[in-house]
């Protein structure tokens, strides 16, 4: 595995791979790797000749009172995991390498961001889109791999890849969970023991609402109320949002049909957890979880 720290070297390497007709699969991460990240690498290994992973905790997607400083980091461990799982190039730039001077233009995402994390974290998706524009231009991947754990991020990326004619295919991968159902996340280490014990309830309640949909409940407000009641009586964390929206457009609707996202965010003492399920309600009323 090659570790690259400069933009210039990364651009040269990518150019070399492309000139020898190798396809490039790219996995963007903020590090502190877990099986969720590695499932993306695994998927990329199956389809692409070269797998490039970036590790970069991007300051522009964190708000002033968010966890940029305390975001977990362990580069040595990440290196070993990336290499053992078949990453060919690990791109690990510094903040000044990625943002050498003040930006002269900014990416501002105008759709799919006035709800969920975009509403709770103003500017977050502008930061995500800005850094991904940089990475996509530096690496020129053929395919990019993103997790449905961050379903709103996927919706935003899908939008800008289309808007700006990026010659890149987006591959989405399912959420990898702990044995008790909690979605794997680098941030889980910042939960207290008590919080970690109750956090699986979030997914449990998502599943209970899915069962209601399977049993024919179609009223969005009723379903939202049910999950808010169930969650608030079962956890100590503060519910940031519970939403049931169309996917990927992320618009409100009264009755659920077609592809929908049921998404939850819960604020614990040091960590904000997000989780979601994507449901497709077919013409014959069959409900399938993606
Ligand atoms: P992050 O390091 O949290 O920015 O995540 C990097 C990539 O890994 C994103 O595409 C995430 O959606 C994906 N990812 C994070 N957690 C999981 C998970 N539990 N299952 C699948 N993908 C994940």
PDB file of N, CA and C in Angstrom, residues 138-181:
ATOM      1  N   UNK A 138      -8.982  15.579  -7.765  1.00  0.00           N
ATOM      2  CA  UNK A 138      -7.600  15.117  -7.548  1.00  0.00           C
ATOM      3  C   UNK A 138      -7.452  13.658  -7.982  1.00  0.00           C
ATOM      4  N   UNK A 139      -8.451  12.825  -7.613  1.00  0.00           N
ATOM      5  CA  UNK A 139      -8.317  11.373  -7.787  1.00  0.00           C
ATOM      6  C   UNK A 139      -8.882  10.894  -9.125  1.00  0.00           C
ATOM      7  N   UNK A 140      -9.842  11.604  -9.693  1.00  0.00           N
ATOM      8  CA  UNK A 140     -10.535  11.188 -10.934  1.00  0.00           C
ATOM      9  C   UNK A 140     -10.981   9.728 -10.891  1.00  0.00           C
ATOM     10  N   UNK A 141     -11.772   9.359  -9.906  1.00  0.00           N
ATOM     11  CA  UNK A 141     -12.183   7.955  -9.830  1.00  0.00           C
ATOM     12  C   UNK A 141     -13.220   7.597 -10.890  1.00  0.00           C
ATOM     13  N   UNK A 142     -13.290   6.304 -11.211  1.00  0.00           N
ATOM     14  CA  UNK A 142     -14.357   5.818 -12.089  1.00  0.00           C
ATOM     15  C   UNK A 142     -15.616   5.565 -11.281  1.00  0.00           C
ATOM     16  N   UNK A 143     -15.405   5.022 -10.071  1.00  0.00           N
ATOM     17  CA  UNK A 143     -16.536   4.757  -9.173  1.00  0.00           C
ATOM     18  C   UNK A 143     -16.202   5.284  -7.780  1.00  0.00           C
ATOM     19  N   UNK A 144     -17.236   5.806  -7.103  1.00  0.00           N
ATOM     20  CA  UNK A 144     -17.074   6.217  -5.702  1.00  0.00           C
ATOM     21  C   UNK A 144     -18.045   5.397  -4.863  1.00  0.00           C
ATOM     22  N   UNK A 145     -17.623   5.044  -3.657  1.00  0.00           N
ATOM     23  CA  UNK A 145     -18.398   4.139  -2.808  1.00  0.00           C
ATOM     24  C   UNK A 145     -18.798   4.871  -1.535  1.00  0.00           C
ATOM     25  N   UNK A 146     -20.103   4.944  -1.288  1.00  0.00           N
ATOM     26  CA  UNK A 146     -20.591   5.637  -0.096  1.00  0.00           C
ATOM     27  C   UNK A 146     -21.606   4.761   0.631  1.00  0.00           C
ATOM     28  N   UNK A 147     -21.675   4.947   1.968  1.00  0.00           N
ATOM     29  CA  UNK A 147     -22.550   4.128   2.799  1.00  0.00           C
ATOM     30  C   UNK A 147     -23.925   4.762   2.977  1.00  0.00           C
ATOM     31  N   UNK A 148     -24.960   3.923   2.988  1.00  0.00           N
ATOM     32  CA  UNK A 148     -26.321   4.413   3.206  1.00  0.00           C
ATOM     33  C   UNK A 148     -26.563   4.824   4.653  1.00  0.00           C
ATOM     34  N   UNK A 149     -25.621   4.544   5.525  1.00  0.00           N
ATOM     35  CA  UNK A 149     -25.689   5.060   6.901  1.00  0.00           C
ATOM     36  C   UNK A 149     -25.879   6.592   6.834  1.00  0.00           C
ATOM     37  N   UNK A 150     -25.195   7.206   5.847  1.00  0.00           N
ATOM     38  CA  UNK A 150     -25.298   8.656   5.644  1.00  0.00           C
ATOM     39  C   UNK A 150     -26.145   8.909   4.396  1.00  0.00           C
ATOM     40  N   UNK A 151     -27.415   8.547   4.489  1.00  0.00           N
ATOM     41  CA  UNK A 151     -28.286   8.544   3.306  1.00  0.00           C
ATOM     42  C   UNK A 151     -28.482   9.937   2.719  1.00  0.00           C
ATOM     43  N   UNK A 152     -28.506  10.970   3.579  1.00  0.00           N
ATOM     44  CA  UNK A 152     -28.682  12.328   3.047  1.00  0.00           C
ATOM     45  C   UNK A 152     -27.437  12.741   2.251  1.00  0.00           C
ATOM     46  N   UNK A 153     -26.281  12.321   2.764  1.00  0.00           N
ATOM     47  CA  UNK A 153     -25.033  12.607   2.046  1.00  0.00           C
ATOM     48  C   UNK A 153     -25.080  11.967   0.655  1.00  0.00           C
ATOM     49  N   UNK A 154     -25.557  10.726   0.588  1.00  0.00           N
ATOM     50  CA  UNK A 154     -25.671  10.030  -0.698  1.00  0.00           C
ATOM     51  C   UNK A 154     -26.595  10.818  -1.633  1.00  0.00           C
ATOM     52  N   UNK A 155     -27.720  11.315  -1.088  1.00  0.00           N
ATOM     53  CA  UNK A 155     -28.676  12.068  -1.916  1.00  0.00           C
ATOM     54  C   UNK A 155     -28.021  13.344  -2.462  1.00  0.00           C
ATOM     55  N   UNK A 156     -27.237  14.013  -1.627  1.00  0.00           N
ATOM     56  CA  UNK A 156     -26.560  15.254  -2.040  1.00  0.00           C
ATOM     57  C   UNK A 156     -25.503  14.948  -3.115  1.00  0.00           C
ATOM     58  N   UNK A 157     -24.730  13.895  -2.891  1.00  0.00           N
ATOM     59  CA  UNK A 157     -23.661  13.548  -3.853  1.00  0.00           C
ATOM     60  C   UNK A 157     -24.272  13.155  -5.200  1.00  0.00           C
ATOM     61  N   UNK A 158     -25.349  12.357  -5.123  1.00  0.00           N
ATOM     62  CA  UNK A 158     -26.008  11.946  -6.364  1.00  0.00           C
ATOM     63  C   UNK A 158     -26.434  13.195  -7.147  1.00  0.00           C
ATOM     64  N   UNK A 159     -26.948  14.189  -6.416  1.00  0.00           N
ATOM     65  CA  UNK A 159     -27.376  15.434  -7.054  1.00  0.00           C
ATOM     66  C   UNK A 159     -26.234  16.147  -7.751  1.00  0.00           C
ATOM     67  N   UNK A 160     -25.113  16.333  -7.057  1.00  0.00           N
ATOM     68  CA  UNK A 160     -24.073  17.145  -7.708  1.00  0.00           C
ATOM     69  C   UNK A 160     -23.279  16.393  -8.768  1.00  0.00           C
ATOM     70  N   UNK A 161     -23.229  15.070  -8.663  1.00  0.00           N
ATOM     71  CA  UNK A 161     -22.586  14.295  -9.744  1.00  0.00           C
ATOM     72  C   UNK A 161     -23.389  14.490 -11.035  1.00  0.00           C
ATOM     73  N   UNK A 162     -24.712  14.508 -10.886  1.00  0.00           N
ATOM     74  CA  UNK A 162     -25.584  14.712 -12.046  1.00  0.00           C
ATOM     75  C   UNK A 162     -25.498  16.155 -12.541  1.00  0.00           C
ATOM     76  N   UNK A 163     -25.619  17.119 -11.613  1.00  0.00           N
ATOM     77  CA  UNK A 163     -25.602  18.540 -11.987  1.00  0.00           C
ATOM     78  C   UNK A 163     -24.365  18.901 -12.814  1.00  0.00           C
ATOM     79  N   UNK A 164     -23.203  18.396 -12.375  1.00  0.00           N
ATOM     80  CA  UNK A 164     -21.941  18.853 -12.970  1.00  0.00           C
ATOM     81  C   UNK A 164     -21.286  17.833 -13.894  1.00  0.00           C
ATOM     82  N   UNK A 165     -22.086  16.852 -14.339  1.00  0.00           N
ATOM     83  CA  UNK A 165     -21.629  15.856 -15.326  1.00  0.00           C
ATOM     84  C   UNK A 165     -20.308  15.193 -14.944  1.00  0.00           C
ATOM     85  N   UNK A 166     -20.136  14.879 -13.680  1.00  0.00           N
ATOM     86  CA  UNK A 166     -18.927  14.135 -13.300  1.00  0.00           C
ATOM     87  C   UNK A 166     -18.993  12.749 -13.956  1.00  0.00           C
ATOM     88  N   UNK A 167     -17.947  12.312 -14.624  1.00  0.00           N
ATOM     89  CA  UNK A 167     -17.980  10.970 -15.240  1.00  0.00           C
ATOM     90  C   UNK A 167     -17.659   9.887 -14.197  1.00  0.00           C
ATOM     91  N   UNK A 168     -18.486   9.863 -13.153  1.00  0.00           N
ATOM     92  CA  UNK A 168     -18.222   8.994 -12.001  1.00  0.00           C
ATOM     93  C   UNK A 168     -19.505   8.245 -11.656  1.00  0.00           C
ATOM     94  N   UNK A 169     -19.392   6.943 -11.400  1.00  0.00           N
ATOM     95  CA  UNK A 169     -20.575   6.175 -10.950  1.00  0.00           C
ATOM     96  C   UNK A 169     -20.582   6.121  -9.433  1.00  0.00           C
ATOM     97  N   UNK A 170     -21.784   6.302  -8.885  1.00  0.00           N
ATOM     98  CA  UNK A 170     -21.943   6.255  -7.427  1.00  0.00           C
ATOM     99  C   UNK A 170     -22.440   4.868  -7.027  1.00  0.00           C
ATOM    100  N   UNK A 171     -21.674   4.210  -6.153  1.00  0.00           N
ATOM    101  CA  UNK A 171     -22.086   2.889  -5.657  1.00  0.00           C
ATOM    102  C   UNK A 171     -22.445   3.043  -4.185  1.00  0.00           C
ATOM    103  N   UNK A 172     -23.668   2.628  -3.821  1.00  0.00           N
ATOM    104  CA  UNK A 172     -24.064   2.757  -2.413  1.00  0.00           C
ATOM    105  C   UNK A 172     -24.028   1.392  -1.738  1.00  0.00           C
ATOM    106  N   UNK A 173     -23.654   1.405  -0.468  1.00  0.00           N
ATOM    107  CA  UNK A 173     -23.498   0.151   0.275  1.00  0.00           C
ATOM    108  C   UNK A 173     -24.345   0.204   1.546  1.00  0.00           C
ATOM    109  N   UNK A 174     -24.895  -0.951   1.946  1.00  0.00           N
ATOM    110  CA  UNK A 174     -25.793  -0.967   3.115  1.00  0.00           C
ATOM    111  C   UNK A 174     -25.074  -0.670   4.426  1.00  0.00           C
ATOM    112  N   UNK A 175     -25.838  -0.246   5.415  1.00  0.00           N
ATOM    113  CA  UNK A 175     -25.279   0.077   6.734  1.00  0.00           C
ATOM    114  C   UNK A 175     -24.820  -1.197   7.448  1.00  0.00           C
ATOM    115  N   UNK A 176     -23.585  -1.165   7.924  1.00  0.00           N
ATOM    116  CA  UNK A 176     -23.054  -2.292   8.696  1.00  0.00           C
ATOM    117  C   UNK A 176     -23.328  -1.995  10.171  1.00  0.00           C
ATOM    118  N   UNK A 177     -23.818  -3.018  10.895  1.00  0.00           N
ATOM    119  CA  UNK A 177     -24.241  -2.811  12.288  1.00  0.00           C
ATOM    120  C   UNK A 177     -23.467  -3.689  13.256  1.00  0.00           C
ATOM    121  N   UNK A 178     -23.458  -3.248  14.517  1.00  0.00           N
ATOM    122  CA  UNK A 178     -22.927  -4.089  15.590  1.00  0.00           C
ATOM    123  C   UNK A 178     -23.900  -5.251  15.784  1.00  0.00           C
ATOM    124  N   UNK A 179     -23.495  -6.247  16.590  1.00  0.00           N
ATOM    125  CA  UNK A 179     -24.373  -7.411  16.790  1.00  0.00           C
ATOM    126  C   UNK A 179     -25.716  -7.020  17.399  1.00  0.00           C
ATOM    127  N   UNK A 180     -25.724  -5.933  18.179  1.00  0.00           N
ATOM    128  CA  UNK A 180     -26.983  -5.530  18.823  1.00  0.00           C
ATOM    129  C   UNK A 180     -27.783  -4.538  17.971  1.00  0.00           C
ATOM    130  N   UNK A 181     -27.344  -4.288  16.751  1.00  0.00           N
ATOM    131  CA  UNK A 181     -28.131  -3.460  15.835  1.00  0.00           C
ATOM    132  C   UNK A 181     -27.641  -2.023  15.696  1.00  0.00           C
TER     133      UNK A 181
END
